[in-house]
Coordinates of C-alpha atoms and ligand atoms in Angstrom, one line a residue:
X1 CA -18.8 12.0 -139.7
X2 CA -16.6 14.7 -141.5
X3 CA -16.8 15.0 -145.4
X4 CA -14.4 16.9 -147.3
X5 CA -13.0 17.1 -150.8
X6 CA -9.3 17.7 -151.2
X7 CA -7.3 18.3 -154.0
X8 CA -3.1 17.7 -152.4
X9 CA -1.3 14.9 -153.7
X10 CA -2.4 11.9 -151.7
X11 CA 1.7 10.9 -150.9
X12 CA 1.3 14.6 -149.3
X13 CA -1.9 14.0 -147.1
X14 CA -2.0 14.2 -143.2
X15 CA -4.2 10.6 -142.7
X16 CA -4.4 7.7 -140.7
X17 CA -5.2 5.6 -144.0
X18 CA -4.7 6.3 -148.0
X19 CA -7.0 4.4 -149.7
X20 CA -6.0 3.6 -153.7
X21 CA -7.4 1.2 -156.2
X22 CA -5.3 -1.5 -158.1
X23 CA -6.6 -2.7 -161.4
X24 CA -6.7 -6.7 -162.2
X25 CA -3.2 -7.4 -164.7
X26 CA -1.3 -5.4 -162.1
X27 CA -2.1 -1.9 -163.2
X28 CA -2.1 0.9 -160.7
X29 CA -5.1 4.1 -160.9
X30 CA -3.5 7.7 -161.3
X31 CA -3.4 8.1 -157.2
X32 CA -2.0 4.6 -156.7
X33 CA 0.8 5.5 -159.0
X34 CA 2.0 8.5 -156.8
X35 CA 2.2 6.8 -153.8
X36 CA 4.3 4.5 -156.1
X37 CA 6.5 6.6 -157.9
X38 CA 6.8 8.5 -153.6
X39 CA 7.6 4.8 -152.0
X40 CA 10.3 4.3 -154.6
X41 CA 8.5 1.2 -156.3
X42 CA 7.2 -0.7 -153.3
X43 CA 3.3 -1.1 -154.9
X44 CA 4.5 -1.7 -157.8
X45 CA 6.9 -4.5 -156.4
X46 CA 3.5 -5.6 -154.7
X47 CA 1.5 -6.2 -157.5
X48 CA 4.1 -7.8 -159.2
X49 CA 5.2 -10.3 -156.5
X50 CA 1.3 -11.2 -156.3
X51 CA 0.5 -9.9 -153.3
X52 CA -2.8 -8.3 -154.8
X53 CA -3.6 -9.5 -157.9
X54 CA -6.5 -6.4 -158.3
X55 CA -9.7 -9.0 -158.6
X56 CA -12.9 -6.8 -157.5
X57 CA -12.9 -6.1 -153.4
X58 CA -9.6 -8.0 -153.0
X59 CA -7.7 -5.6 -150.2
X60 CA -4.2 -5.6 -148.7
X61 CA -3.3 -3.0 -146.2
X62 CA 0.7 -1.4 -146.3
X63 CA 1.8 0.4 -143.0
X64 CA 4.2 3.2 -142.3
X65 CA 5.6 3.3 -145.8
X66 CA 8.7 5.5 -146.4
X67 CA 8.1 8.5 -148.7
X68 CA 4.1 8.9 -148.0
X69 CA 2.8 10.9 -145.0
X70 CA -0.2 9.0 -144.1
X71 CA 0.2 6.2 -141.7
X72 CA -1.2 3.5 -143.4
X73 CA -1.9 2.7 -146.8
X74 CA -4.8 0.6 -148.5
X75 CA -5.0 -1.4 -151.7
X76 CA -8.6 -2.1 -153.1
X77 CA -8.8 -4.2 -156.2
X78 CA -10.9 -3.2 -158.8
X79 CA -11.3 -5.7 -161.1
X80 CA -11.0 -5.6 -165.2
X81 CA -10.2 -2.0 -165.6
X82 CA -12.4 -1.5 -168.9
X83 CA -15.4 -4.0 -167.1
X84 CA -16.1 -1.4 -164.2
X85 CA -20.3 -1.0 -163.6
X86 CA -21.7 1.4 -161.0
X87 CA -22.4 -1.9 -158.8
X88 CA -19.5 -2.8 -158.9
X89 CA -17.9 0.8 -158.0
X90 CA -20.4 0.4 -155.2
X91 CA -18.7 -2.7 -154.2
X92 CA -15.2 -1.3 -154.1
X93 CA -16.4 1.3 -152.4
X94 CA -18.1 -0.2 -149.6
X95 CA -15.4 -3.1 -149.3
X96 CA -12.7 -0.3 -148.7
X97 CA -15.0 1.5 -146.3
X98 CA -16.1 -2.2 -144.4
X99 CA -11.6 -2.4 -144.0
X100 CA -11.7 1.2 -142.6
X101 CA -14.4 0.8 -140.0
X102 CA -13.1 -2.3 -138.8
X103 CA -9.5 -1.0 -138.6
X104 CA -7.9 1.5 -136.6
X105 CA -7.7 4.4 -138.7
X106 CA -10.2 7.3 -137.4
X107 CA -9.3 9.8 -140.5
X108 CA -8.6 8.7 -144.3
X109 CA -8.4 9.7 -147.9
X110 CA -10.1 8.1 -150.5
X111 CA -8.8 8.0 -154.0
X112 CA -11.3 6.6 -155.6
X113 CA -13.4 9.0 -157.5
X114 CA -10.8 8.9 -160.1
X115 CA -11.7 5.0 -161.1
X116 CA -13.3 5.5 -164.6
X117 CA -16.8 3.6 -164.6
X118 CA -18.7 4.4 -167.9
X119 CA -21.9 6.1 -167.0
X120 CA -21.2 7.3 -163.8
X121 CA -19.8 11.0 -163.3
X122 CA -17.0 12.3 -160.7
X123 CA -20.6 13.6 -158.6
X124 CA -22.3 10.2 -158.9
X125 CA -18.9 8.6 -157.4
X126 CA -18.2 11.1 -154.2
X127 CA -22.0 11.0 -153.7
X128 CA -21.7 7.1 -153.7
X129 CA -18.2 7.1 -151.8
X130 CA -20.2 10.0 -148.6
X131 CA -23.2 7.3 -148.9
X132 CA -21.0 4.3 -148.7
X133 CA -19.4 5.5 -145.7
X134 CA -22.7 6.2 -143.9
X135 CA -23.7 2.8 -144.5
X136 CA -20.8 0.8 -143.2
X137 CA -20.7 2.9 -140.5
X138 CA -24.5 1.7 -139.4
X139 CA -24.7 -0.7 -136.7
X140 CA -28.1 -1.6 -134.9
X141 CA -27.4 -1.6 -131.4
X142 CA -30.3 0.2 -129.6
X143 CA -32.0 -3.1 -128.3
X144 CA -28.3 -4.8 -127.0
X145 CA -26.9 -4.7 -124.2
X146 CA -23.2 -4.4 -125.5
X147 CA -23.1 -1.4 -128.2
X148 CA -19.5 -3.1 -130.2
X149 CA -18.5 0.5 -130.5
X150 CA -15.3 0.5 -132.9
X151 CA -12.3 1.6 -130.4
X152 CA -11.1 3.5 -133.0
X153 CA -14.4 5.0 -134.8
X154 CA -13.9 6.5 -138.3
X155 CA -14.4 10.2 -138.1
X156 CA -12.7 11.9 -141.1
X157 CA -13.2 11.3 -144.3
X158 CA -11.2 13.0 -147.2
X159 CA -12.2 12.4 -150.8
X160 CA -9.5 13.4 -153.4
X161 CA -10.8 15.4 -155.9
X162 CA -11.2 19.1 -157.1
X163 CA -12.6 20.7 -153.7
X164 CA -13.1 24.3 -156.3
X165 CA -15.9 22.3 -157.9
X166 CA -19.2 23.5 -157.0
X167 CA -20.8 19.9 -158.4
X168 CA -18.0 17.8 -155.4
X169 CA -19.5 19.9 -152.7
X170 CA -23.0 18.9 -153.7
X171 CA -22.4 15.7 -154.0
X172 CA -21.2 15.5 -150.9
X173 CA -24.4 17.4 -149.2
X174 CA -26.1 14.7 -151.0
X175 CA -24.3 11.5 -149.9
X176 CA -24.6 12.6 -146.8
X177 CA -27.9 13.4 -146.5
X178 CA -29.3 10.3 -148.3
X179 CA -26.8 8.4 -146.0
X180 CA -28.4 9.8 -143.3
X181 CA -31.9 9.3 -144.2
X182 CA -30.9 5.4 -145.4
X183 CA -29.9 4.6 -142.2
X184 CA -32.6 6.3 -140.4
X185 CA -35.0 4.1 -142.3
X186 CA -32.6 1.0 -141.5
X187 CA -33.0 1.6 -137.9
X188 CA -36.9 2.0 -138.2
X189 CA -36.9 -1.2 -140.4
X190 CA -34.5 -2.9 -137.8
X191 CA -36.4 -2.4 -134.3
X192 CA -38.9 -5.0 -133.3
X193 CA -43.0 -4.9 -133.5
X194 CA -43.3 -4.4 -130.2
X195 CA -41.4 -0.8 -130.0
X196 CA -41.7 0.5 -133.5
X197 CA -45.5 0.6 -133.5
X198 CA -47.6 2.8 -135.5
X199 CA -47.3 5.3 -132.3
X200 CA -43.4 4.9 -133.1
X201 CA -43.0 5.9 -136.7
X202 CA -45.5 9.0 -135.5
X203 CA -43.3 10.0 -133.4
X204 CA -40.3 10.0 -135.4
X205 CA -42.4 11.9 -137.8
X206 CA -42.7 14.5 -135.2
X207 CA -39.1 14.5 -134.8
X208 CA -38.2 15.4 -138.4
X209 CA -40.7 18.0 -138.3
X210 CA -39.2 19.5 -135.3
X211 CA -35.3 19.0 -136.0
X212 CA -35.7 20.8 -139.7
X213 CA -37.4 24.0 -141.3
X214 CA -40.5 24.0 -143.6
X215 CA -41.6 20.0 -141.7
X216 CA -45.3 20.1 -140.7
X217 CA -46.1 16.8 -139.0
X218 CA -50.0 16.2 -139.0
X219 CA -51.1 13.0 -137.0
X220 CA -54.6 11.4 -137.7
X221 CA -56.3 9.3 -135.2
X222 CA -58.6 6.7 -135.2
X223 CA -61.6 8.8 -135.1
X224 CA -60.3 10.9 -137.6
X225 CA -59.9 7.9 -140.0
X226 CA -63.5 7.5 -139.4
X227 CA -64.3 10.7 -140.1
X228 CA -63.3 10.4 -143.2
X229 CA -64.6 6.7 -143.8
X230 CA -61.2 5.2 -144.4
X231 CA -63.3 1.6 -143.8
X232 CA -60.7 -0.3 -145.5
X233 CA -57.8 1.2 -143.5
X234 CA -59.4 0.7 -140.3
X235 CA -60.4 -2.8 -141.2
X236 CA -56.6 -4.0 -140.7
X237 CA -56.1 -2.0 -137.7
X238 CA -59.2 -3.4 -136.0
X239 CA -57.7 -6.8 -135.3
X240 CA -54.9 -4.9 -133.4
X241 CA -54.8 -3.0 -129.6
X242 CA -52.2 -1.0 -131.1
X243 CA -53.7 2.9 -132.5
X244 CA -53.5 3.1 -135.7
X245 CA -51.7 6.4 -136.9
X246 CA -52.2 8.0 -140.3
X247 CA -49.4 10.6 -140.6
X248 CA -48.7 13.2 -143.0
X249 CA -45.7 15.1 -143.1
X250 CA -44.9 18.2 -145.1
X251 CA -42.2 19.3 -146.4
X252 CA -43.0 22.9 -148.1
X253 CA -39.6 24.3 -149.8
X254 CA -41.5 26.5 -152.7
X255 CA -44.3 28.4 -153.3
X256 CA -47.2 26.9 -151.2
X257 CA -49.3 26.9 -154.5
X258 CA -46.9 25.1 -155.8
X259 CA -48.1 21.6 -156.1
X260 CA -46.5 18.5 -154.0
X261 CA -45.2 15.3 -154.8
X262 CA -46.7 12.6 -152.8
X263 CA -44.9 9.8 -151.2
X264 CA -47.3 6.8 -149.7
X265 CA -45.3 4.9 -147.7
X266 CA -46.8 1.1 -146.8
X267 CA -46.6 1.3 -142.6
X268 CA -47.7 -2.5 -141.0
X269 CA -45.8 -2.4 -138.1
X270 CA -45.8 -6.2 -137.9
X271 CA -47.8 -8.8 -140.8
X272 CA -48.7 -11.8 -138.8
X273 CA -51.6 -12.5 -141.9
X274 CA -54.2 -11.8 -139.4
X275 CA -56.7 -14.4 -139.4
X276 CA -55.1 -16.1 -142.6
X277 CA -52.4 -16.3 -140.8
X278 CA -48.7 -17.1 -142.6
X279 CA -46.5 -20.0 -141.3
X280 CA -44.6 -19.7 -139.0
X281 CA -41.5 -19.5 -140.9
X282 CA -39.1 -16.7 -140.7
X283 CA -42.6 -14.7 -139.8
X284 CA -40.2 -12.3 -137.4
X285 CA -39.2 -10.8 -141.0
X286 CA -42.8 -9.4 -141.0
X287 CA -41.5 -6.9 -138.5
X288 CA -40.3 -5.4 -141.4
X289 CA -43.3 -4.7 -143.3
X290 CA -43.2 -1.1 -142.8
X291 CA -39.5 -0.4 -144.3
X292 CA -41.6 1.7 -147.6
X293 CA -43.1 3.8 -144.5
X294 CA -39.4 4.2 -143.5
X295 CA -37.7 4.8 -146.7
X296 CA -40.6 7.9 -146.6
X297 CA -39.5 9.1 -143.6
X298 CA -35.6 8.6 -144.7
X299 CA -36.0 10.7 -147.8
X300 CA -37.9 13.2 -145.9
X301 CA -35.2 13.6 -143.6
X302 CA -32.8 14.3 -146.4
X303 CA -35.5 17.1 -148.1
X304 CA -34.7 18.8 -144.5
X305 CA -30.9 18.2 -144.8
X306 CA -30.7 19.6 -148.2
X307 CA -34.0 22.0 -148.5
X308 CA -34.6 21.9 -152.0
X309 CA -37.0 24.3 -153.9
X310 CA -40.1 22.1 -154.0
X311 CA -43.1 20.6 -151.8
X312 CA -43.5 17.4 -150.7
X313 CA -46.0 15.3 -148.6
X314 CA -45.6 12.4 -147.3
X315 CA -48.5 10.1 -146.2
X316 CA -48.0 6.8 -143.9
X317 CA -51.0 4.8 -142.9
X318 CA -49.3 2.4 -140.1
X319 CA -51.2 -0.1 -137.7
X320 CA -50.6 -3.9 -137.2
X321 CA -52.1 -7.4 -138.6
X322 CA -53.1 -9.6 -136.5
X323 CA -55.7 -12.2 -135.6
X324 CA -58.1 -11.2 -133.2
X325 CA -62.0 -11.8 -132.7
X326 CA -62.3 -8.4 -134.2
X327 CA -59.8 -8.7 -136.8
X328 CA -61.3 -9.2 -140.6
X329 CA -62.3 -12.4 -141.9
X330 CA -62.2 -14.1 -145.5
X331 CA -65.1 -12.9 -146.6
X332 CA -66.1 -9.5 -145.2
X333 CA -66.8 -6.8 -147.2
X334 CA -65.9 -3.0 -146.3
X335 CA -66.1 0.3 -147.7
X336 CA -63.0 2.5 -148.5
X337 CA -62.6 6.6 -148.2
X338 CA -62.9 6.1 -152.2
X339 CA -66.6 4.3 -151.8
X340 CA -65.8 1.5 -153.3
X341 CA -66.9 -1.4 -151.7
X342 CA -63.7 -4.4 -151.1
X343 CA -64.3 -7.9 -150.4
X344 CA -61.2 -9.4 -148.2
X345 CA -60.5 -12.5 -149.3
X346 CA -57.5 -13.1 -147.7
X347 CA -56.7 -11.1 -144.6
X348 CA -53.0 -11.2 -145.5
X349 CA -53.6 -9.2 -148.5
X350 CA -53.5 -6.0 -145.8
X351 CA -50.8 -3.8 -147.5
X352 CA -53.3 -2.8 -150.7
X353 CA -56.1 -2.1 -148.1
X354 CA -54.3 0.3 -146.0
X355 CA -52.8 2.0 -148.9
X356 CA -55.8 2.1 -151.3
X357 CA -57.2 5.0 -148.2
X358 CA -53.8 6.6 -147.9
X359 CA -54.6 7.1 -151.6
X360 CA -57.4 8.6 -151.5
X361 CA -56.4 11.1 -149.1
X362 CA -53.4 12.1 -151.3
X363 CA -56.0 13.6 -154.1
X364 CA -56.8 16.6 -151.3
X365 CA -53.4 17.6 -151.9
X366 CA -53.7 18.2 -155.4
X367 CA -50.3 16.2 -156.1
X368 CA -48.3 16.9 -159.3
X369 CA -47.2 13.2 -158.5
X370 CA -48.0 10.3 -156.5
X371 CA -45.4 7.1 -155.4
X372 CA -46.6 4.8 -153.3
X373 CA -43.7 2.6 -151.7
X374 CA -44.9 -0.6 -149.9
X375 CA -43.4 -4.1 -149.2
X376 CA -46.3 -5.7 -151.1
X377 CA -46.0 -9.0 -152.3
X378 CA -44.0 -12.1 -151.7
X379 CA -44.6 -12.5 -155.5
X380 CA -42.5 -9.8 -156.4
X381 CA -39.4 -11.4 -154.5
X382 CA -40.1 -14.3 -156.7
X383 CA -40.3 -12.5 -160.0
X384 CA -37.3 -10.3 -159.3
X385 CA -35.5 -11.4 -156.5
X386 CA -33.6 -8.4 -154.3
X387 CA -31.8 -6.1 -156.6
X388 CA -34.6 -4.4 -158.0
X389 CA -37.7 -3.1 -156.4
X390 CA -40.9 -3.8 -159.1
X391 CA -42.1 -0.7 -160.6
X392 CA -45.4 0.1 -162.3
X393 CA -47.9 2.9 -163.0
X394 CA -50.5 5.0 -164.7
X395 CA -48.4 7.3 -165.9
X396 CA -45.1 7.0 -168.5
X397 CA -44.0 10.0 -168.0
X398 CA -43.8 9.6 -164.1
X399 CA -42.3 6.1 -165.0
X400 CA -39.6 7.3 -166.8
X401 CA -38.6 10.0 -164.3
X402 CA -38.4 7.2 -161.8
X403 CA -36.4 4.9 -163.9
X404 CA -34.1 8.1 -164.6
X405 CA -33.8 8.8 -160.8
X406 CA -33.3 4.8 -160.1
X407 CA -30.2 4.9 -162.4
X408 CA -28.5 8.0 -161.2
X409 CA -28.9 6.9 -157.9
X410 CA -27.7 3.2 -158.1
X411 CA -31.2 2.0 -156.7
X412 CA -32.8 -0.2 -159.2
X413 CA -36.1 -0.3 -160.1
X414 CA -37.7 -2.9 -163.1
X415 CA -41.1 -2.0 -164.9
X416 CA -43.9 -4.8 -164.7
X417 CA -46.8 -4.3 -167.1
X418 CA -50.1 -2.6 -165.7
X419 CA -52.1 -4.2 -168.7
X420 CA -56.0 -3.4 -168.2
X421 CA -56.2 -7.7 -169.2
X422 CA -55.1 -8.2 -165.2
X423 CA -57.8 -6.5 -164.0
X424 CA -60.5 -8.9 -164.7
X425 CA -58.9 -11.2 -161.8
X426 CA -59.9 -9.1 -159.1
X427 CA -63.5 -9.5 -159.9
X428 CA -65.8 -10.3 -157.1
X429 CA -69.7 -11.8 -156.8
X430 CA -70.0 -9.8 -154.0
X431 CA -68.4 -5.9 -153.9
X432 CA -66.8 -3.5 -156.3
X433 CA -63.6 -5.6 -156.0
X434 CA -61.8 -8.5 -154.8
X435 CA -58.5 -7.8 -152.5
X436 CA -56.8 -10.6 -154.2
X437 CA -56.4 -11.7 -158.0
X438 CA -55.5 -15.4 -157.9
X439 CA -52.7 -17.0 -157.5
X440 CA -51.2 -15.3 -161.4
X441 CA -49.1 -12.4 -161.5
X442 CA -49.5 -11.1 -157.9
X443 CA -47.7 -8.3 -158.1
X444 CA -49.3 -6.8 -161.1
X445 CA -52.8 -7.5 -159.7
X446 CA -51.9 -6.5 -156.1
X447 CA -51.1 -2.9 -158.5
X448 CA -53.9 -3.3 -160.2
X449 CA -56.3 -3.5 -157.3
X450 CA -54.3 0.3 -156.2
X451 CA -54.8 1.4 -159.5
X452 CA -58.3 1.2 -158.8
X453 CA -57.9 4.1 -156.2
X454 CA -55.4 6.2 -158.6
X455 CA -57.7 7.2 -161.8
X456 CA -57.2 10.7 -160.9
X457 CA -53.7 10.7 -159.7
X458 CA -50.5 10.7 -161.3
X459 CA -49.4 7.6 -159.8
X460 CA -46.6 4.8 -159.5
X461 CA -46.2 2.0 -157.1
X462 CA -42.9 0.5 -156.0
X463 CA -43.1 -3.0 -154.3
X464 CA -39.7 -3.1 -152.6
X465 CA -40.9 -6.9 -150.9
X466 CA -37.4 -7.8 -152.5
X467 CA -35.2 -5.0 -151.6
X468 CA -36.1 -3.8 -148.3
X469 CA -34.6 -6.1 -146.3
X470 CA -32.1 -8.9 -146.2
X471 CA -31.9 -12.4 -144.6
X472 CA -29.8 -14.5 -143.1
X473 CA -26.8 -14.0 -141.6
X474 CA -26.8 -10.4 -142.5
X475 CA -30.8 -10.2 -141.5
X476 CA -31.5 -6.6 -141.3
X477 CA -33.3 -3.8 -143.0
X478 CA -31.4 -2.1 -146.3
X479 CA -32.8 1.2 -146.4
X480 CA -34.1 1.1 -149.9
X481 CA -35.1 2.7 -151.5
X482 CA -34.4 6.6 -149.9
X483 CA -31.4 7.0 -152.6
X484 CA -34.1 6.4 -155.7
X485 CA -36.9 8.6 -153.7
X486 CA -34.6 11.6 -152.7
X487 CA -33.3 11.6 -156.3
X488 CA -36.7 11.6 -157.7
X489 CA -37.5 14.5 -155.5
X490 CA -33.8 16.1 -155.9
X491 CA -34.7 16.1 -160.1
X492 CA -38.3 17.9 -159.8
X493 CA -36.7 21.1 -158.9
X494 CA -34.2 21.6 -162.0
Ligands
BES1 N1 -46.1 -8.1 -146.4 C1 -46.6 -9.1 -147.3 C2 -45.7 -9.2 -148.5 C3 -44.4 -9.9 -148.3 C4 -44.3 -11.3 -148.1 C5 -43.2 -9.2 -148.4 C6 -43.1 -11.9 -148.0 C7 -42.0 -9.8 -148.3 C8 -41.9 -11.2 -148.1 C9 -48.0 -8.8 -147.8 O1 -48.8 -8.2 -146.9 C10 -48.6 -10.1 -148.1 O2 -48.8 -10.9 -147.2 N2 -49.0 -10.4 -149.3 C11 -49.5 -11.6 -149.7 C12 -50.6 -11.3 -150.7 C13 -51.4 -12.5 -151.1 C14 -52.3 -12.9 -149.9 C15 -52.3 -12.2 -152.3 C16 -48.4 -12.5 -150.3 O3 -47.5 -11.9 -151.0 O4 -48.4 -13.7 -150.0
MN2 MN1 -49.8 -9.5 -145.6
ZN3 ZN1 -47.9 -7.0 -145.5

């Protein structure tokens, strides 16, 4: 796709499609009011007759209208004008971009950076409009036999604006590289177990390193992990004939003394539970249990689109959970990379045990901050549900950054309290600690057990079990949260 910022009239513009917002109470935005005033009334007339009464999403699409150059023109209601949110701009925006892809247009203009939402700039909106069109332009085809390739793809995108400000052009570098890098964890998220294995996201890990400058991809093997006595990693994997992978990729764009931010990403290439094995149920959903060790990847893909001044690693311990007569049972003990010992009490509790390693390993990097991102705990889709990922940490400093980074970047995040009063619940008669905490508060304990492999690390964890993917009719992974991580990254180097 083609991004570009233009600043002619929008009656004026060579398109196939003019896309203009209508307020609710039949009021038209600046650009809507030039087509008007060019058409001799006809919008106007529009609204008035009913035809679009401006309620939030609501579209109507005009065609060949006299007095306007671009073939087509679209209508997106935008609701209340003074009740505008970025979610809902995000709605808009995606609704009129859904019409586009679906239609016959292959080039258009958007006029819709102009919409005035209260705490959202014109480079938060272009950025959003870029990473809109990314997304609606997504489809998963790889594993059908008939790709539904549009006949008439959307190529072109113009975005009315001022193309002489140095902030649009960024913003469109950015949309389109966090567009990019959603949908590249999207696709990773959407493939089955069986093809994106461990061996998979190592590969694609590889890739990045190879398509962009300053990527090292290092990939540890099974003997490696037992090298460095990652017991509690390899205890997951051992129930599985796929290879484990730990992978580390770095991303060096300053000084190599210059010390990283860490990104953990949570990599089970399928969660069957293992020997306390989940219901049946919806279980295919599990293959999406490594979408946080996607989101790292997407994110790192867009450090190589945009090459920012900074250093980054990220670090993606992926294998599979399954039963097996080597597989761990309630009940065995095993020994981390940190030395502390771990009790598994429930074999479906694999996410913290993988991750707790992962870690570990991140303190030989000397991190100026750590974020692990994992699909953690069906308790967190109960507490929050799917709009924000659970956030919590050792650090408020680091916490606030994130919750800064979360709101610019229209990916929310929600604190949970770390309180030491949780710990207690991951007592066990038998090791250091228990891998689960009772049936209370599972996602604070779940952090809590991490925690206990974090005392020297900067470190916050987002459980994105709610966000990452969604069911249903529209099953299929969401590529959450790349926007919040790359804008993390993207504010460390101001
Ligand atoms: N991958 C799951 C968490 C999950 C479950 C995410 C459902 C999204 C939807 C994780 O490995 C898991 O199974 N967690 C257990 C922990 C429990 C055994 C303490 C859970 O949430 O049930
Ligand atoms: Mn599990
Ligand atoms: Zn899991």
């Amino acid at each position: 796709m083609d991004f570009s910022i233009t600043g002619q009239n929008p009656e004026q513009v060579v398109t196939d499609c003019v896309v203009v917002g209508v307020y609710e109470g039949q009021e038209l935005t600046p650009s809507a009011q030039l087509l008007d005033t060019a058409s001799r009334g006809l919008l106007s007339g529009l609204v008035k007759a009913g035809d679009i009464e401006g309620k939030t999403a609501q579209t109507l699409l005009l065609h060949q209208v006299e007095g306007v150059t671009a073939k087509r023109i679209l209508l997106v209601g935008c609701g209340k004008k003074d009740k505008l949110t970025p979610s809902q701009f995000r709605k808009i925006s995606t609704t009129a971009l859904k019409f586009l892809d679906d239609s016959a247009s292959e080039s258009a203009l958007l006029c819709l950076a102009e919409l005035e939402v209260p705490g959202m700039g014109t480079h938060r909106k272009i950025r959003q409009l870029v990473e809109a069109s990314h997304f609606t332009n997504y489809r998963f085809a790889t594993t059908k036999s008939e790709k539904d390739t549009p006949s008439h793809p959307l190529g072109k995108i113009e975005i009315h604006g001022d193309p002489a400000a140095g902030a649009a052009q960024q913003a469109l570098q950015q949309g389109n590289a966090i567009g990019l890098g959603v949908n590249l964890a999207r696709e990773l998220g959407n493939l089955p177990g069986n093809i994106c294995t461990p061996t998979h996201l190592a590969k694609q890990a590889v890739q990045i390193a190879h398509d962009y400058k300053h990527m090292k991809a290092t990939i540890l093997e099974q003997k490696d992990l037992e090298k460095l006595g990652m017991g509690s990693f390899l205890s997951v994997a051992k129930g599985s004939r796929e290879a484990p992978k730990l992978i580390v990729l770095e991303y060096q764009g300053a000084d190599k003394n210059t010390q990283p931010h860490v990104l953990v990403g949570k990599g089970i290439t399928f969660d069957s539970g293992g020997i306390s094995i989940k219901p049946g149920a919806a279980m295919d959903e599990m293959k999406f249990d490594m979408c946080g060790a996607a989101s790292v990847l997407g994110a790192m893909q867009a450090m190589g689109e945009l090459q920012p001044k900074l250093n980054v690693v990220a670090i993606v311990p992926s294998c599979e959970n399954l039963p097996d007569g080597n597989a761990n049972k309630p009940g065995d003990i095993v020994t981390s990379m940190s030395g502390q010992t771990i009790e598994v009490l429930n074999t479906d509790a694999e996410g913290r045990l993988i991750l707790c390693d992962a870690l570990t390993y991140s303190e030989k990097f000397n991190p100026a901050s750590v974020i692990d991102i994992a699909t953690l705990t069906g308790a967190c889709v109960v507490a929050l549900g799917k709009h924000p990922a659970g956030l919590l940490g050792n650090n408020d400093a680091l916490i606030e950054d994130i919750k800064a980074a979360a709101n610019t970047s229209s990916d929310r995040v929600w604190q949970l309290p770390l309180w030491e009063d949780y710990q207690e619940q991951l007592k066990s008669n038998f090791a250091d600690i228990a891998n689960i905490g009772g049936p209370g508060a599972g996602t604070i304990t779940a952090a809590c057990f991490l925690s206990r492999f974090t005392k020297n690390l900067k470190w916050a964890h987002l459980d994105i079990a709610g966000v990452a993917w969604e069911s249903g009719a529209s099953k299929g992974a969401t590529g959450r949260p790349v926007a919040l991580l790359t804008q993390y990254l993207l504010d460390r180097c101001q």
